[in-house]
mmCIF file of C-alpha atoms and ligand atoms in Angstrom:
data_model
loop_
_atom_site.group_PDB
_atom_site.id
_atom_site.type_symbol
_atom_site.label_atom_id
_atom_site.label_comp_id
_atom_site.label_asym_id
_atom_site.label_seq_id
_atom_site.Cartn_x
_atom_site.Cartn_y
_atom_site.Cartn_z
ATOM 1 C CA MET A 21 0.000 0.000 0.000
ATOM 2 C CA VAL A 22 1.638 3.172 -1.217
ATOM 3 C CA ASN A 23 -0.206 5.603 1.009
ATOM 4 C CA ASN A 24 1.701 5.001 4.220
ATOM 5 C CA LYS A 25 5.068 5.335 2.507
ATOM 6 C CA LYS A 26 7.265 8.398 2.339
ATOM 7 C CA ILE A 27 7.835 9.348 -1.294
ATOM 8 C CA ILE A 28 11.234 10.706 -2.320
ATOM 9 C CA ILE A 29 11.301 11.941 -5.912
ATOM 10 C CA GLY A 30 14.472 12.988 -7.723
ATOM 11 C CA ASN A 31 13.654 15.432 -10.514
ATOM 12 C CA TRP A 32 16.694 15.547 -12.776
ATOM 13 C CA LYS A 33 15.129 18.244 -14.943
ATOM 14 C CA MET A 34 17.023 18.748 -18.242
ATOM 15 C CA ASN A 35 20.241 17.163 -16.942
ATOM 16 C CA LEU A 36 22.114 13.918 -17.730
ATOM 17 C CA ASN A 37 22.208 12.355 -21.178
ATOM 18 C CA VAL A 38 21.306 8.729 -21.935
ATOM 19 C CA GLN A 39 24.678 7.298 -20.870
ATOM 20 C CA GLU A 40 24.975 9.491 -17.777
ATOM 21 C CA SER A 41 21.452 8.548 -16.714
ATOM 22 C CA SER A 42 22.188 4.864 -17.055
ATOM 23 C CA LEU A 43 25.439 5.197 -15.116
ATOM 24 C CA TYR A 44 23.713 7.200 -12.412
ATOM 25 C CA LEU A 45 21.001 4.574 -12.026
ATOM 26 C CA HIS A 46 23.652 1.884 -11.828
ATOM 27 C CA GLN A 47 25.521 3.797 -9.082
ATOM 28 C CA LEU A 48 22.378 4.644 -7.147
ATOM 29 C CA SER A 49 21.076 1.085 -7.241
ATOM 30 C CA LYS A 50 24.326 -0.105 -5.651
ATOM 31 C CA ILE A 51 24.073 2.226 -2.638
ATOM 32 C CA VAL A 52 20.338 2.603 -1.948
ATOM 33 C CA LYS A 53 18.867 0.115 0.491
ATOM 34 C CA THR A 54 15.235 -0.635 -0.226
ATOM 35 C CA HIS A 55 12.868 -0.166 2.705
ATOM 36 C CA ARG A 56 9.164 -0.908 2.789
ATOM 37 C CA ASP A 57 8.300 2.520 4.144
ATOM 38 C CA VAL A 58 9.940 4.584 1.392
ATOM 39 C CA GLU A 59 9.082 4.864 -2.294
ATOM 40 C CA VAL A 60 11.998 6.260 -4.297
ATOM 41 C CA VAL A 61 11.028 7.759 -7.647
ATOM 42 C CA LEU A 62 13.414 8.916 -10.368
ATOM 43 C CA SER A 63 12.329 11.515 -12.880
ATOM 44 C CA PRO A 64 14.833 11.729 -15.762
ATOM 45 C CA THR A 65 14.306 13.505 -19.075
ATOM 46 C CA THR A 66 11.734 11.911 -21.353
ATOM 47 C CA LEU A 67 14.516 10.825 -23.706
ATOM 48 C CA THR A 68 15.941 8.361 -21.190
ATOM 49 C CA LEU A 69 12.733 6.993 -19.697
ATOM 50 C CA GLN A 70 12.382 4.046 -22.017
ATOM 51 C CA SER A 71 15.931 2.755 -21.592
ATOM 52 C CA LEU A 72 15.864 3.307 -17.827
ATOM 53 C CA SER A 73 12.565 1.439 -17.655
ATOM 54 C CA LEU A 74 14.401 -1.623 -18.971
ATOM 55 C CA GLN A 75 17.303 -1.147 -16.562
ATOM 56 C CA VAL A 76 15.441 -0.249 -13.375
ATOM 57 C CA ASN A 77 14.448 -2.711 -10.682
ATOM 58 C CA LEU A 78 10.906 -1.585 -9.906
ATOM 59 C CA ARG A 79 11.131 -3.018 -6.411
ATOM 60 C CA GLN A 80 13.892 -0.490 -5.772
ATOM 61 C CA PHE A 81 12.860 2.587 -7.765
ATOM 62 C CA LYS A 82 9.847 3.845 -9.655
ATOM 63 C CA LEU A 83 10.028 6.184 -12.658
ATOM 64 C CA ALA A 84 8.258 9.491 -13.246
ATOM 65 C CA ALA A 85 7.783 11.550 -16.387
ATOM 66 C CA GLN A 86 8.625 15.221 -15.914
ATOM 67 C CA ASN A 87 5.960 16.226 -18.387
ATOM 68 C CA PHE A 88 3.600 14.844 -21.050
ATOM 69 C CA TYR A 89 0.804 16.066 -23.274
ATOM 70 C CA TRP A 90 -2.777 15.501 -22.175
ATOM 71 C CA ARG A 91 -4.222 14.100 -25.400
ATOM 72 C CA ASP A 92 -3.706 10.378 -25.862
ATOM 73 C CA GLN A 93 -2.592 10.454 -29.518
ATOM 74 C CA GLY A 94 -2.787 12.430 -32.736
ATOM 75 C CA SER A 95 -1.134 15.209 -34.714
ATOM 76 C CA TYR A 96 0.770 16.968 -31.929
ATOM 77 C CA THR A 97 4.296 17.265 -33.262
ATOM 78 C CA GLY A 98 6.975 16.985 -30.634
ATOM 79 C CA GLU A 99 4.695 15.820 -27.844
ATOM 80 C CA VAL A 100 4.632 12.600 -25.821
ATOM 81 C CA SER A 101 1.364 11.395 -24.314
ATOM 82 C CA ALA A 102 0.534 9.724 -21.044
ATOM 83 C CA THR A 103 -0.786 6.844 -23.149
ATOM 84 C CA GLN A 104 2.669 6.410 -24.678
ATOM 85 C CA LEU A 105 4.243 6.580 -21.221
ATOM 86 C CA ARG A 106 1.870 4.034 -19.760
ATOM 87 C CA GLY A 107 3.793 0.980 -18.586
ATOM 88 C CA ILE A 108 7.082 2.918 -18.741
ATOM 89 C CA VAL A 109 6.465 5.265 -15.795
ATOM 90 C CA GLN A 110 4.469 4.885 -12.614
ATOM 91 C CA TYR A 111 4.324 8.624 -11.791
ATOM 92 C CA GLY A 112 4.044 11.850 -13.774
ATOM 93 C CA LEU A 113 4.902 15.361 -12.594
ATOM 94 C CA VAL A 114 2.179 17.818 -13.531
ATOM 95 C CA GLY A 115 2.282 21.599 -13.326
ATOM 96 C CA HIS A 116 5.852 21.947 -12.119
ATOM 97 C CA SER A 117 6.586 25.646 -11.570
ATOM 98 C CA GLU A 118 9.044 25.569 -14.482
ATOM 99 C CA ARG A 119 6.241 24.301 -16.724
ATOM 100 C CA ARG A 120 3.836 26.943 -15.424
ATOM 101 C CA HIS A 121 6.214 29.887 -15.493
ATOM 102 C CA ILE A 122 8.666 29.163 -18.338
ATOM 103 C CA PHE A 123 6.298 27.317 -20.677
ATOM 104 C CA GLY A 124 3.098 29.116 -19.726
ATOM 105 C CA GLU A 125 1.022 26.085 -18.745
ATOM 106 C CA SER A 126 -2.435 27.101 -17.578
ATOM 107 C CA ASP A 127 -4.611 25.517 -14.929
ATOM 108 C CA LYS A 128 -6.683 24.101 -17.780
ATOM 109 C CA ASP A 129 -3.622 22.392 -19.319
ATOM 110 C CA ILE A 130 -2.649 21.105 -15.907
ATOM 111 C CA ARG A 131 -6.127 19.802 -15.118
ATOM 112 C CA SER A 132 -6.182 17.961 -18.451
ATOM 113 C CA LYS A 133 -2.792 16.414 -17.661
ATOM 114 C CA VAL A 134 -3.929 15.259 -14.211
ATOM 115 C CA GLU A 135 -6.899 13.588 -15.903
ATOM 116 C CA ALA A 136 -4.712 12.074 -18.637
ATOM 117 C CA ALA A 137 -2.378 10.600 -16.036
ATOM 118 C CA VAL A 138 -5.214 9.059 -14.040
ATOM 119 C CA ARG A 139 -6.841 7.736 -17.235
ATOM 120 C CA ASN A 140 -3.543 6.047 -18.152
ATOM 121 C CA HIS A 141 -2.805 4.555 -14.723
ATOM 122 C CA ILE A 142 0.009 6.977 -13.952
ATOM 123 C CA ARG A 143 0.024 8.657 -10.527
ATOM 124 C CA PRO A 144 0.008 12.417 -11.087
ATOM 125 C CA VAL A 145 2.156 14.561 -8.802
ATOM 126 C CA LEU A 146 0.396 17.918 -8.944
ATOM 127 C CA CYS A 147 2.946 20.649 -8.205
ATOM 128 C CA ILE A 148 1.629 23.859 -6.683
ATOM 129 C CA GLY A 149 3.245 26.878 -5.105
ATOM 130 C CA GLU A 150 3.375 30.647 -4.920
ATOM 131 C CA THR A 151 5.938 32.997 -6.450
ATOM 132 C CA ALA A 152 7.993 35.428 -4.337
ATOM 133 C CA TRP A 153 5.752 38.258 -5.495
ATOM 134 C CA GLU A 154 2.566 36.398 -4.541
ATOM 135 C CA ARG A 155 4.092 35.533 -1.179
ATOM 136 C CA SER A 156 5.033 39.122 -0.417
ATOM 137 C CA ASN A 157 1.512 40.190 -1.368
ATOM 138 C CA GLY A 158 0.001 37.754 1.125
ATOM 139 C CA GLU A 159 -1.537 35.644 -1.662
ATOM 140 C CA THR A 160 0.070 32.291 -0.855
ATOM 141 C CA TYR A 161 -3.068 30.498 0.323
ATOM 142 C CA ASP A 162 -5.214 31.953 -2.455
ATOM 143 C CA ILE A 163 -2.712 30.658 -5.006
ATOM 144 C CA LEU A 164 -2.620 27.197 -3.416
ATOM 145 C CA HIS A 165 -6.407 27.158 -3.363
ATOM 146 C CA ASP A 166 -6.680 28.196 -7.016
ATOM 147 C CA GLN A 167 -4.023 25.749 -8.207
ATOM 148 C CA LEU A 168 -5.622 22.871 -6.295
ATOM 149 C CA ILE A 169 -9.085 23.627 -7.620
ATOM 150 C CA GLY A 170 -7.616 24.189 -11.078
ATOM 151 C CA GLY A 171 -5.741 20.890 -11.056
ATOM 152 C CA PHE A 172 -8.386 18.661 -9.514
ATOM 153 C CA ALA A 173 -11.558 20.082 -11.068
ATOM 154 C CA ASN A 174 -12.500 16.817 -12.772
ATOM 155 C CA ILE A 175 -11.021 14.340 -10.301
ATOM 156 C CA THR A 176 -13.351 12.147 -8.240
ATOM 157 C CA SER A 177 -12.669 11.318 -4.594
ATOM 158 C CA GLU A 178 -11.880 7.744 -5.626
ATOM 159 C CA GLU A 179 -9.291 9.025 -8.135
ATOM 160 C CA LEU A 180 -7.882 11.429 -5.568
ATOM 161 C CA SER A 181 -6.443 8.522 -3.589
ATOM 162 C CA ARG A 182 -3.999 7.953 -6.483
ATOM 163 C CA VAL A 183 -2.822 11.545 -6.613
ATOM 164 C CA VAL A 184 0.149 13.237 -4.906
ATOM 165 C CA VAL A 185 0.375 16.968 -4.221
ATOM 166 C CA ALA A 186 3.830 18.575 -4.214
ATOM 167 C CA TYR A 187 4.090 21.914 -2.453
ATOM 168 C CA GLU A 188 6.940 23.768 -4.124
ATOM 169 C CA PRO A 189 7.141 27.486 -3.389
ATOM 170 C CA VAL A 190 8.515 28.928 -6.624
ATOM 171 C CA TRP A 191 10.947 31.201 -4.748
ATOM 172 C CA ALA A 192 12.526 28.136 -3.130
ATOM 173 C CA VAL A 193 13.023 26.120 -6.335
ATOM 174 C CA GLY A 194 16.658 26.031 -7.412
ATOM 175 C CA THR A 195 17.537 29.114 -5.353
ATOM 176 C CA GLY A 196 19.170 27.597 -2.277
ATOM 177 C CA GLN A 197 16.547 29.533 -0.307
ATOM 178 C CA ASN A 198 14.543 26.684 1.204
ATOM 179 C CA ALA A 199 11.311 27.449 3.041
ATOM 180 C CA LEU A 200 11.330 27.291 6.839
ATOM 181 C CA PRO A 201 9.730 24.102 8.159
ATOM 182 C CA THR A 202 7.113 26.163 10.036
ATOM 183 C CA TYR A 203 6.197 27.880 6.767
ATOM 184 C CA VAL A 204 5.920 24.520 4.965
ATOM 185 C CA SER A 205 3.861 23.110 7.802
ATOM 186 C CA ALA A 206 1.339 25.949 7.582
ATOM 187 C CA ALA A 207 1.109 25.654 3.794
ATOM 188 C CA VAL A 208 0.606 21.882 3.946
ATOM 189 C CA SER A 209 -2.169 22.369 6.530
ATOM 190 C CA ALA A 210 -3.799 24.875 4.204
ATOM 191 C CA ILE A 211 -3.583 22.351 1.364
ATOM 192 C CA ARG A 212 -5.166 19.621 3.483
ATOM 193 C CA ASN A 213 -7.912 22.009 4.649
ATOM 194 C CA GLN A 214 -8.684 22.794 1.056
ATOM 195 C CA ILE A 215 -8.805 19.098 0.176
ATOM 196 C CA GLU A 216 -11.127 18.545 3.141
ATOM 197 C CA HIS A 217 -13.384 21.286 1.871
ATOM 198 C CA LEU A 218 -13.483 19.691 -1.589
ATOM 199 C CA TYR A 219 -13.428 15.968 -0.797
ATOM 200 C CA GLY A 220 -14.008 15.490 2.940
ATOM 201 C CA LYS A 221 -11.910 14.717 5.984
ATOM 202 C CA LYS A 222 -10.867 11.187 5.072
ATOM 203 C CA ALA A 223 -9.468 12.322 1.727
ATOM 204 C CA SER A 224 -7.641 15.230 3.350
ATOM 205 C CA GLU A 225 -5.945 12.893 5.794
ATOM 206 C CA SER A 226 -5.016 10.221 3.302
ATOM 207 C CA ILE A 227 -3.797 12.312 0.344
ATOM 208 C CA GLN A 228 -0.019 12.394 0.091
ATOM 209 C CA VAL A 229 1.523 15.851 0.238
ATOM 210 C CA ILE A 230 5.251 16.325 -0.305
ATOM 211 C CA TYR A 231 7.579 19.342 -0.150
ATOM 212 C CA GLY A 232 10.140 20.535 -2.697
ATOM 213 C CA GLY A 233 12.473 23.497 -2.971
ATOM 214 C CA SER A 234 16.247 23.548 -2.326
ATOM 215 C CA VAL A 235 16.132 20.469 -0.085
ATOM 216 C CA THR A 236 19.586 19.120 0.817
ATOM 217 C CA PRO A 237 20.756 16.125 2.859
ATOM 218 C CA ASP A 238 21.104 18.557 5.799
ATOM 219 C CA SER A 239 17.587 19.974 5.621
ATOM 220 C CA ALA A 240 15.648 16.855 4.523
ATOM 221 C CA ALA A 241 14.983 15.448 7.997
ATOM 222 C CA ASP A 242 13.413 18.715 9.211
ATOM 223 C CA TYR A 243 10.729 18.487 6.532
ATOM 224 C CA LEU A 244 10.211 14.751 6.827
ATOM 225 C CA ALA A 245 9.559 15.187 10.557
ATOM 226 C CA LEU A 246 6.655 17.573 9.919
ATOM 227 C CA PRO A 247 3.214 16.062 10.477
ATOM 228 C CA GLY A 248 1.392 15.924 7.178
ATOM 229 C CA VAL A 249 4.544 15.954 5.017
ATOM 230 C CA ASP A 250 4.753 12.613 3.221
ATOM 231 C CA GLY A 251 7.947 13.044 1.272
ATOM 232 C CA LEU A 252 10.177 15.289 -0.774
ATOM 233 C CA LEU A 253 10.652 16.431 -4.369
ATOM 234 C CA ILE A 254 14.348 16.996 -4.914
ATOM 235 C CA GLY A 255 15.985 18.830 -7.787
ATOM 236 C CA GLY A 256 19.677 19.749 -7.540
ATOM 237 C CA ALA A 257 20.534 17.406 -4.672
ATOM 238 C CA SER A 258 19.158 14.424 -6.606
ATOM 239 C CA LEU A 259 21.829 14.787 -9.299
ATOM 240 C CA ASN A 260 24.495 13.367 -7.041
ATOM 241 C CA ALA A 261 23.827 9.724 -6.139
ATOM 242 C CA HIS A 262 25.455 10.044 -2.717
ATOM 243 C CA SER A 263 23.595 13.155 -1.617
ATOM 244 C CA PHE A 264 20.327 11.713 -2.959
ATOM 245 C CA ASN A 265 20.955 8.525 -1.010
ATOM 246 C CA GLU A 266 21.574 10.580 2.148
ATOM 247 C CA ILE A 267 18.126 12.116 1.686
ATOM 248 C CA ILE A 268 16.532 8.708 1.066
ATOM 249 C CA LYS A 269 18.105 7.409 4.275
ATOM 250 C CA LYS A 270 16.475 10.248 6.238
ATOM 251 C CA ALA A 271 13.060 9.028 5.107
ATOM 252 C CA HIS A 272 13.384 5.587 6.662
ATOM 253 C CA ARG A 273 11.629 5.158 9.946
ATOM 254 C CA GLY A 274 13.305 1.976 10.992
ATOM 255 C CA SER A 275 11.524 -0.508 8.759
ATOM 256 C CA ALA A 276 13.422 -3.585 7.688
ATOM 257 C CA VAL A 277 15.498 -3.590 4.544
ATOM 258 C CA VAL A 278 13.804 -5.467 1.708
ATOM 259 C CA GLU A 279 16.262 -7.881 0.120
HETATM 260 P P1 13P B 314 15.707 22.155 -6.225
HETATM 261 O O1 13P B 314 15.768 21.053 -5.214
HETATM 262 O O2 13P B 314 16.912 22.216 -7.115
HETATM 263 O O3 13P B 314 15.385 23.469 -5.576
HETATM 264 O O4 13P B 314 14.508 21.860 -7.209
HETATM 265 C C1 13P B 314 13.275 21.565 -6.654
HETATM 266 C C2 13P B 314 12.386 21.117 -7.723
HETATM 267 O O5 13P B 314 11.993 21.883 -8.573
HETATM 268 C C3 13P B 314 12.023 19.706 -7.784
HETATM 269 O O6 13P B 314 11.008 19.502 -8.685
#
């Protein structure tokens, strides 16, 4: 059962080519000990997903797409669909701040991608978070509210159990300026309150909410200790197998190693 596991996702973004990705996976698989209470997910560039899917031991790591198009097939030059990714990945990032802010993805695009992922048996990781400007204007909770409603508009409560929410304040992504744990805690409570409002108490307690933004091996444990934080979405620190493994180790709560 995935829902009582911590989820640690490494988002490699547009880094590592096919050979480097394969070598990285090889190195990581040698040092990471598999525990029942942690799900480790690797999110390489789309280019490498297929080859890594043949190399990966799914009992050790799952794979996530960083992005995909929401239609299943057709004349959409340059795009890759969730249907094409089905069976290759288990997770799909949706609405990452870089997709929203660099590539102009709208809540409608993001909602369609959440639906496409669910339709294709891929767990969507809906990324939400405020910019520095929105934060300084006191709009953080309004933004989280709007992005949640925008992303989940067509998702049923049964489908919600397969969804992950990643809280990634945009000002903390790739800046080295990680959010204070108290700040993350308040934002995650706001997210759960909003889910309760939309789907009820049970859903708000069981949905998995993770944090991302300049997490390092030194700061990981502070977030993982927060009630309501079910894991981490790691960018820069996931590009080094040793530092990523240090973060994974922080997520274990003493469960036995799975051989
Ligand atoms: P950094 O950990 O590099 O800040 O990136 C976070 C992120 O965007 C993960 O998706």
